[in-house]
PDB file of C-alpha atoms in Angstrom:
ATOM      1  CA  UNK A 615     100.549  77.471 103.294  1.00 51.00           C
ATOM      2  CA  UNK A 616      96.752  77.474 103.264  1.00 75.00           C
ATOM      3  CA  UNK A 617      93.988  75.164 102.073  1.00 94.00           C
ATOM      4  CA  UNK A 618      90.849  76.286 100.305  1.00 98.00           C
ATOM      5  CA  UNK A 619      87.852  75.277  98.231  1.00 98.00           C
ATOM      6  CA  UNK A 620      85.592  77.302  95.920  1.00 98.00           C
ATOM      7  CA  UNK A 621      82.195  76.078  94.743  1.00 98.00           C
ATOM      8  CA  UNK A 622      78.957  77.476  93.404  1.00 98.00           C
ATOM      9  CA  UNK A 623      75.499  76.131  92.645  1.00 98.00           C
ATOM     10  CA  UNK A 624      72.576  77.586  90.675  1.00 97.00           C
ATOM     11  CA  UNK A 625      70.149  76.773  93.535  1.00 97.00           C
ATOM     12  CA  UNK A 626      66.584  75.562  93.069  1.00 97.00           C
ATOM     13  CA  UNK A 627      64.793  78.694  91.844  1.00 94.00           C
ATOM     14  CA  UNK A 628      67.063  80.356  89.264  1.00 93.00           C
ATOM     15  CA  UNK A 629      67.897  79.324  85.709  1.00 93.00           C
ATOM     16  CA  UNK A 630      71.190  81.228  85.411  1.00 94.00           C
ATOM     17  CA  UNK A 631      74.054  81.246  87.893  1.00 96.00           C
ATOM     18  CA  UNK A 632      75.239  84.844  88.367  1.00 97.00           C
ATOM     19  CA  UNK A 633      77.613  83.980  91.229  1.00 98.00           C
ATOM     20  CA  UNK A 634      81.325  83.688  90.492  1.00 98.00           C
ATOM     21  CA  UNK A 635      84.005  82.258  92.791  1.00 98.00           C
ATOM     22  CA  UNK A 636      87.790  82.071  92.832  1.00 98.00           C
ATOM     23  CA  UNK A 637      90.398  80.607  95.163  1.00 98.00           C
ATOM     24  CA  UNK A 638      94.175  80.535  94.840  1.00 98.00           C
ATOM     25  CA  UNK A 639      96.422  79.267  97.641  1.00 97.00           C
ATOM     26  CA  UNK A 640      99.405  80.270  95.477  1.00 97.00           C
ATOM     27  CA  UNK A 641     100.541  83.884  95.051  1.00 98.00           C
ATOM     28  CA  UNK A 642      98.659  86.177  92.670  1.00 98.00           C
ATOM     29  CA  UNK A 643     101.153  88.903  91.824  1.00 98.00           C
ATOM     30  CA  UNK A 644     102.364  90.291  95.164  1.00 98.00           C
ATOM     31  CA  UNK A 645      99.402  88.829  97.061  1.00 98.00           C
ATOM     32  CA  UNK A 646     100.367  85.597  98.877  1.00 97.00           C
ATOM     33  CA  UNK A 647      96.954  84.059  98.043  1.00 98.00           C
ATOM     34  CA  UNK A 648      93.512  85.262  96.997  1.00 98.00           C
ATOM     35  CA  UNK A 649      89.893  84.243  97.636  1.00 98.00           C
ATOM     36  CA  UNK A 650      86.891  85.934  95.974  1.00 98.00           C
ATOM     37  CA  UNK A 651      83.082  85.748  95.759  1.00 98.00           C
ATOM     38  CA  UNK A 652      81.030  87.947  93.405  1.00 98.00           C
ATOM     39  CA  UNK A 653      77.221  87.924  93.109  1.00 98.00           C
ATOM     40  CA  UNK A 654      76.063  89.634  89.918  1.00 97.00           C
ATOM     41  CA  UNK A 655      72.831  91.462  89.219  1.00 94.00           C
ATOM     42  CA  UNK A 656      71.075  92.621  86.047  1.00 85.00           C
ATOM     43  CA  UNK A 657      68.930  91.053  83.334  1.00 79.00           C
ATOM     44  CA  UNK A 658      69.952  89.459  80.001  1.00 76.00           C
ATOM     45  CA  UNK A 659      72.779  87.494  81.662  1.00 84.00           C
ATOM     46  CA  UNK A 660      74.302  90.890  82.547  1.00 94.00           C
ATOM     47  CA  UNK A 661      74.787  89.889  86.199  1.00 95.00           C
ATOM     48  CA  UNK A 662      76.722  86.837  85.096  1.00 96.00           C
ATOM     49  CA  UNK A 663      78.978  89.056  82.952  1.00 96.00           C
ATOM     50  CA  UNK A 664      79.444  91.600  85.765  1.00 97.00           C
ATOM     51  CA  UNK A 665      80.480  89.006  88.369  1.00 98.00           C
ATOM     52  CA  UNK A 666      82.921  87.158  86.087  1.00 98.00           C
ATOM     53  CA  UNK A 667      84.399  90.458  84.845  1.00 98.00           C
ATOM     54  CA  UNK A 668      84.837  91.610  88.456  1.00 98.00           C
ATOM     55  CA  UNK A 669      86.816  88.511  89.406  1.00 98.00           C
ATOM     56  CA  UNK A 670      88.900  88.516  86.212  1.00 98.00           C
ATOM     57  CA  UNK A 671      89.683  92.241  86.667  1.00 98.00           C
ATOM     58  CA  UNK A 672      90.743  91.810  90.304  1.00 98.00           C
ATOM     59  CA  UNK A 673      93.095  88.969  89.344  1.00 98.00           C
ATOM     60  CA  UNK A 674      94.518  91.000  86.446  1.00 98.00           C
ATOM     61  CA  UNK A 675      95.063  94.070  88.648  1.00 98.00           C
ATOM     62  CA  UNK A 676      96.717  91.996  91.391  1.00 98.00           C
ATOM     63  CA  UNK A 677      99.030  90.286  88.898  1.00 98.00           C
ATOM     64  CA  UNK A 678     100.165  93.639  87.454  1.00 98.00           C
ATOM     65  CA  UNK A 679     100.395  95.574  90.721  1.00 98.00           C
ATOM     66  CA  UNK A 680     103.784  96.835  91.858  1.00 97.00           C
ATOM     67  CA  UNK A 681     102.444  97.547  95.352  1.00 97.00           C
ATOM     68  CA  UNK A 682     103.658  95.349  98.185  1.00 96.00           C
ATOM     69  CA  UNK A 683     100.961  96.153 100.754  1.00 97.00           C
ATOM     70  CA  UNK A 684      98.054  93.692 100.380  1.00 98.00           C
ATOM     71  CA  UNK A 685      95.403  96.218 101.479  1.00 98.00           C
ATOM     72  CA  UNK A 686      96.497  98.657  98.792  1.00 98.00           C
ATOM     73  CA  UNK A 687      96.532  95.932  96.119  1.00 98.00           C
ATOM     74  CA  UNK A 688      92.980  94.870  97.055  1.00 98.00           C
ATOM     75  CA  UNK A 689      91.725  98.453  97.180  1.00 98.00           C
ATOM     76  CA  UNK A 690      93.142  99.359  93.759  1.00 98.00           C
ATOM     77  CA  UNK A 691      91.943  96.044  92.279  1.00 98.00           C
ATOM     78  CA  UNK A 692      88.368  96.779  93.402  1.00 98.00           C
ATOM     79  CA  UNK A 693      88.478 100.234  91.825  1.00 98.00           C
ATOM     80  CA  UNK A 694      89.864  98.793  88.589  1.00 98.00           C
ATOM     81  CA  UNK A 695      87.153  96.101  88.488  1.00 98.00           C
ATOM     82  CA  UNK A 696      84.489  98.732  89.153  1.00 98.00           C
ATOM     83  CA  UNK A 697      85.815 100.873  86.301  1.00 97.00           C
ATOM     84  CA  UNK A 698      85.793  97.906  83.869  1.00 97.00           C
ATOM     85  CA  UNK A 699      82.202  96.924  84.719  1.00 97.00           C
ATOM     86  CA  UNK A 700      80.966 100.516  84.626  1.00 96.00           C
ATOM     87  CA  UNK A 701      82.522 100.977  81.170  1.00 96.00           C
ATOM     88  CA  UNK A 702      80.970  97.738  79.901  1.00 95.00           C
ATOM     89  CA  UNK A 703      77.547  98.687  81.280  1.00 94.00           C
ATOM     90  CA  UNK A 704      77.644 101.768  79.033  1.00 93.00           C
ATOM     91  CA  UNK A 705      78.340  99.693  75.907  1.00 92.00           C
ATOM     92  CA  UNK A 706      74.838  98.429  75.175  1.00 90.00           C
ATOM     93  CA  UNK A 707      71.277  98.437  76.487  1.00 91.00           C
ATOM     94  CA  UNK A 708      71.420  94.810  77.659  1.00 91.00           C
ATOM     95  CA  UNK A 709      74.227  95.676  80.081  1.00 93.00           C
ATOM     96  CA  UNK A 710      72.708  98.896  81.397  1.00 92.00           C
ATOM     97  CA  UNK A 711      72.552  99.004  85.195  1.00 92.00           C
ATOM     98  CA  UNK A 712      74.467  95.755  85.672  1.00 95.00           C
ATOM     99  CA  UNK A 713      76.552  95.365  88.780  1.00 97.00           C
ATOM    100  CA  UNK A 714      77.941  92.879  91.257  1.00 98.00           C
ATOM    101  CA  UNK A 715      78.845  92.427  94.884  1.00 98.00           C
ATOM    102  CA  UNK A 716      82.466  91.582  95.629  1.00 98.00           C
ATOM    103  CA  UNK A 717      84.041  90.179  98.769  1.00 98.00           C
ATOM    104  CA  UNK A 718      87.631  89.004  98.917  1.00 98.00           C
ATOM    105  CA  UNK A 719      90.375  87.934 101.267  1.00 98.00           C
ATOM    106  CA  UNK A 720      94.104  87.440 101.349  1.00 98.00           C
ATOM    107  CA  UNK A 721      96.111  85.961 104.225  1.00 97.00           C
ATOM    108  CA  UNK A 722      99.572  87.504 104.620  1.00 96.00           C
ATOM    109  CA  UNK A 723     101.524  85.887 107.421  1.00 93.00           C
ATOM    110  CA  UNK A 724      99.561  86.369 110.645  1.00 94.00           C
ATOM    111  CA  UNK A 725      97.189  88.928 109.169  1.00 96.00           C
ATOM    112  CA  UNK A 726      94.092  88.420 107.025  1.00 97.00           C
ATOM    113  CA  UNK A 727      92.951  91.386 104.937  1.00 98.00           C
ATOM    114  CA  UNK A 728      89.430  91.498 103.503  1.00 98.00           C
ATOM    115  CA  UNK A 729      87.657  93.898 101.146  1.00 98.00           C
ATOM    116  CA  UNK A 730      83.917  94.156 100.613  1.00 98.00           C
ATOM    117  CA  UNK A 731      81.342  95.903  98.419  1.00 98.00           C
ATOM    118  CA  UNK A 732      77.688  94.813  98.599  1.00 97.00           C
ATOM    119  CA  UNK A 733      75.971  92.127 100.666  1.00 96.00           C
ATOM    120  CA  UNK A 734      78.057  89.038 100.014  1.00 98.00           C
ATOM    121  CA  UNK A 735      79.720  88.121 103.285  1.00 98.00           C
ATOM    122  CA  UNK A 736      82.898  87.037 104.956  1.00 98.00           C
ATOM    123  CA  UNK A 737      82.751  85.098 108.207  1.00 98.00           C
ATOM    124  CA  UNK A 738      85.542  84.037 110.543  1.00 98.00           C
ATOM    125  CA  UNK A 739      85.159  80.644 112.221  1.00 97.00           C
ATOM    126  CA  UNK A 740      87.491  80.081 115.188  1.00 95.00           C
ATOM    127  CA  UNK A 741      86.936  76.855 117.104  1.00 90.00           C
ATOM    128  CA  UNK A 742      83.185  76.590 117.546  1.00 89.00           C
ATOM    129  CA  UNK A 743      82.385  80.295 117.246  1.00 96.00           C
ATOM    130  CA  UNK A 744      81.448  82.288 114.160  1.00 98.00           C
ATOM    131  CA  UNK A 745      81.406  86.020 113.521  1.00 97.00           C
ATOM    132  CA  UNK A 746      80.445  88.024 110.475  1.00 97.00           C
ATOM    133  CA  UNK A 747      83.395  90.233 109.516  1.00 97.00           C
ATOM    134  CA  UNK A 748      81.979  92.270 106.636  1.00 97.00           C
ATOM    135  CA  UNK A 749      79.090  94.704 107.002  1.00 95.00           C
ATOM    136  CA  UNK A 750      76.315  94.277 104.447  1.00 96.00           C
ATOM    137  CA  UNK A 751      75.820  97.268 102.186  1.00 95.00           C
ATOM    138  CA  UNK A 752      72.066  96.852 102.168  1.00 94.00           C
ATOM    139  CA  UNK A 753      68.966  98.843 103.048  1.00 93.00           C
ATOM    140  CA  UNK A 754      67.893  96.337 105.715  1.00 92.00           C
ATOM    141  CA  UNK A 755      71.390  96.120 107.273  1.00 92.00           C
ATOM    142  CA  UNK A 756      71.379  99.902 107.623  1.00 92.00           C
ATOM    143  CA  UNK A 757      68.046  99.737 109.482  1.00 92.00           C
ATOM    144  CA  UNK A 758      69.588  97.150 111.836  1.00 92.00           C
ATOM    145  CA  UNK A 759      72.674  99.341 112.404  1.00 93.00           C
ATOM    146  CA  UNK A 760      70.401 102.303 113.242  1.00 94.00           C
ATOM    147  CA  UNK A 761      68.501 100.144 115.727  1.00 93.00           C
ATOM    148  CA  UNK A 762      65.235 100.423 113.762  1.00 93.00           C
ATOM    149  CA  UNK A 763      65.055  96.704 112.993  1.00 92.00           C
ATOM    150  CA  UNK A 764      66.103  93.572 114.878  1.00 91.00           C
ATOM    151  CA  UNK A 765      68.531  91.123 113.229  1.00 87.00           C
ATOM    152  CA  UNK A 766      65.771  88.458 113.446  1.00 84.00           C
ATOM    153  CA  UNK A 767      63.255  90.643 111.569  1.00 89.00           C
ATOM    154  CA  UNK A 768      65.947  91.533 109.030  1.00 88.00           C
ATOM    155  CA  UNK A 769      66.174  87.907 107.883  1.00 84.00           C
ATOM    156  CA  UNK A 770      62.512  87.925 106.814  1.00 83.00           C
ATOM    157  CA  UNK A 771      62.277  91.544 105.594  1.00 90.00           C
ATOM    158  CA  UNK A 772      60.711  91.913 102.109  1.00 88.00           C
ATOM    159  CA  UNK A 773      63.334  94.492 101.061  1.00 89.00           C
ATOM    160  CA  UNK A 774      66.365  92.501 102.177  1.00 85.00           C
ATOM    161  CA  UNK A 775      67.603  92.141  98.582  1.00 84.00           C
ATOM    162  CA  UNK A 776      68.025  95.918  98.102  1.00 91.00           C
ATOM    163  CA  UNK A 777      71.732  96.677  98.182  1.00 93.00           C
ATOM    164  CA  UNK A 778      73.091 100.176  98.706  1.00 94.00           C
ATOM    165  CA  UNK A 779      76.514  99.679  97.143  1.00 95.00           C
ATOM    166  CA  UNK A 780      77.707  97.532  94.233  1.00 96.00           C
ATOM    167  CA  UNK A 781      80.484  97.399  91.665  1.00 97.00           C
ATOM    168  CA  UNK A 782      79.760  98.900  88.247  1.00 96.00           C
ATOM    169  CA  UNK A 783      76.924 101.270  89.168  1.00 94.00           C
ATOM    170  CA  UNK A 784      79.024 104.443  89.365  1.00 92.00           C
ATOM    171  CA  UNK A 785      82.382 105.605  88.047  1.00 91.00           C
ATOM    172  CA  UNK A 786      84.385 105.086  91.253  1.00 94.00           C
ATOM    173  CA  UNK A 787      83.972 103.141  94.477  1.00 96.00           C
ATOM    174  CA  UNK A 788      85.845 102.520  97.725  1.00 95.00           C
ATOM    175  CA  UNK A 789      85.561  99.086  99.346  1.00 97.00           C
ATOM    176  CA  UNK A 790      85.352  98.504 103.088  1.00 98.00           C
ATOM    177  CA  UNK A 791      88.637  97.036 104.325  1.00 98.00           C
ATOM    178  CA  UNK A 792      89.046  94.723 107.327  1.00 98.00           C
ATOM    179  CA  UNK A 793      92.225  93.633 109.109  1.00 98.00           C
ATOM    180  CA  UNK A 794      92.094  90.399 111.117  1.00 96.00           C
ATOM    181  CA  UNK A 795      94.462  88.266 113.111  1.00 95.00           C
ATOM    182  CA  UNK A 796      94.798  85.039 111.116  1.00 95.00           C
ATOM    183  CA  UNK A 797      95.305  82.499 113.889  1.00 93.00           C
ATOM    184  CA  UNK A 798      96.314  78.928 113.054  1.00 94.00           C
ATOM    185  CA  UNK A 799      93.229  76.772 112.420  1.00 93.00           C
ATOM    186  CA  UNK A 800      90.925  79.710 111.678  1.00 95.00           C
ATOM    187  CA  UNK A 801      88.564  79.202 108.769  1.00 97.00           C
ATOM    188  CA  UNK A 802      87.147  81.966 106.600  1.00 98.00           C
ATOM    189  CA  UNK A 803      83.879  81.630 104.715  1.00 98.00           C
ATOM    190  CA  UNK A 804      83.181  83.949 101.788  1.00 98.00           C
ATOM    191  CA  UNK A 805      79.643  83.533 100.490  1.00 98.00           C
ATOM    192  CA  UNK A 806      76.825  85.112  98.511  1.00 98.00           C
ATOM    193  CA  UNK A 807      73.461  85.866 100.126  1.00 96.00           C
ATOM    194  CA  UNK A 808      72.173  82.673  98.485  1.00 96.00           C
ATOM    195  CA  UNK A 809      73.911  80.894 101.364  1.00 98.00           C
ATOM    196  CA  UNK A 810      73.600  83.404 104.222  1.00 96.00           C
ATOM    197  CA  UNK A 811      69.861  83.995 103.586  1.00 94.00           C
ATOM    198  CA  UNK A 812      69.143  80.264 103.520  1.00 95.00           C
ATOM    199  CA  UNK A 813      71.306  78.978 106.386  1.00 97.00           C
ATOM    200  CA  UNK A 814      71.445  80.580 109.877  1.00 95.00           C
ATOM    201  CA  UNK A 815      74.853  81.573 111.264  1.00 96.00           C
ATOM    202  CA  UNK A 816      74.685  78.948 114.025  1.00 96.00           C
ATOM    203  CA  UNK A 817      74.084  76.240 111.413  1.00 97.00           C
ATOM    204  CA  UNK A 818      76.920  77.575 109.240  1.00 98.00           C
ATOM    205  CA  UNK A 819      79.190  77.333 112.265  1.00 98.00           C
ATOM    206  CA  UNK A 820      78.064  73.783 113.102  1.00 97.00           C
ATOM    207  CA  UNK A 821      78.799  72.570 109.570  1.00 98.00           C
ATOM    208  CA  UNK A 822      82.100  74.412 109.133  1.00 97.00           C
ATOM    209  CA  UNK A 823      83.592  73.387 112.487  1.00 95.00           C
ATOM    210  CA  UNK A 824      83.217  69.669 111.684  1.00 94.00           C
ATOM    211  CA  UNK A 825      86.386  67.608 111.311  1.00 92.00           C
ATOM    212  CA  UNK A 826      85.970  67.048 107.581  1.00 95.00           C
ATOM    213  CA  UNK A 827      87.672  68.130 104.380  1.00 96.00           C
ATOM    214  CA  UNK A 828      86.902  71.644 103.127  1.00 97.00           C
ATOM    215  CA  UNK A 829      85.293  70.233  99.973  1.00 97.00           C
ATOM    216  CA  UNK A 830      82.955  68.023 102.039  1.00 98.00           C
ATOM    217  CA  UNK A 831      82.048  71.028 104.196  1.00 98.00           C
ATOM    218  CA  UNK A 832      81.447  73.192 101.112  1.00 98.00           C
ATOM    219  CA  UNK A 833      79.200  70.551  99.566  1.00 98.00           C
ATOM    220  CA  UNK A 834      77.185  70.273 102.775  1.00 98.00           C
ATOM    221  CA  UNK A 835      76.718  74.052 102.954  1.00 98.00           C
ATOM    222  CA  UNK A 836      75.289  74.069  99.414  1.00 98.00           C
ATOM    223  CA  UNK A 837      73.123  71.034 100.166  1.00 98.00           C
ATOM    224  CA  UNK A 838      71.746  72.751 103.272  1.00 98.00           C
ATOM    225  CA  UNK A 839      70.967  75.993 101.396  1.00 98.00           C
ATOM    226  CA  UNK A 840      69.082  73.980  98.766  1.00 98.00           C
ATOM    227  CA  UNK A 841      67.259  71.957 101.430  1.00 98.00           C
ATOM    228  CA  UNK A 842      66.092  75.230 102.973  1.00 97.00           C
ATOM    229  CA  UNK A 843      64.679  76.448  99.659  1.00 96.00           C
ATOM    230  CA  UNK A 844      67.649  77.292  97.427  1.00 96.00           C
ATOM    231  CA  UNK A 845      65.965  80.553  96.415  1.00 94.00           C
ATOM    232  CA  UNK A 846      69.114  82.072  94.901  1.00 95.00           C
ATOM    233  CA  UNK A 847      72.479  81.081  93.451  1.00 97.00           C
ATOM    234  CA  UNK A 848      74.843  79.812  96.154  1.00 98.00           C
ATOM    235  CA  UNK A 849      78.547  80.707  96.284  1.00 98.00           C
ATOM    236  CA  UNK A 850      80.950  79.271  98.835  1.00 98.00           C
ATOM    237  CA  UNK A 851      84.681  79.868  99.253  1.00 98.00           C
ATOM    238  CA  UNK A 852      86.340  78.345 102.326  1.00 98.00           C
ATOM    239  CA  UNK A 853      89.944  79.044 103.319  1.00 97.00           C
ATOM    240  CA  UNK A 854      91.750  77.579 106.309  1.00 96.00           C
ATOM    241  CA  UNK A 855      94.838  79.066 107.935  1.00 95.00           C
ATOM    242  CA  UNK A 856      97.419  76.282 108.248  1.00 88.00           C
TER     243      UNK A 856
END
């Protein structure tokens, strides 16, 4: 049994919320539980459509899947969601070029399995330490990985919003998959860059490791992102291994 909370906020600079969140502690098809964050992009509300379609498609694929291995269910669900968004983006001019990030997690027994496309993130918080699990699919993150840019400079880089991989931009896509040991008491944070760009990892860790309810922690994370500028939509999904 696990506990979770999912919340999103438009932030202080945007008029439309293109982030979409989902959390189910109950089984979704053959998945024991499912947690998702999607951060859409594209004009004319297209980003909003892409992110909601991504989440709906993943849920639909998981519910219909006959597979029993969580990693395979997630992988196929991502490809199905990508296909649906790509098809929709070809329907009319307003949807052209729309896409979305997608990060998701399921906890199966003592293993947590995560899938990622784009620069939304998943963090693992164990005790009072935090580590970023997913790798950002972004231009700036690639410079950091190559050693051409420091992580500190990356936070302030003018091109940090350029992502190198997203759902819906091409006909097929493969997500990155991560396998983690889901120890009792571990918390997982799934978030859009509207949180991770506004709140430093150490501050995320301080807030999340407090002895408070997940909904209070989620609210404080959003409050902190808005205090620090709220330059983008903010998506937060927190899941705790119980």
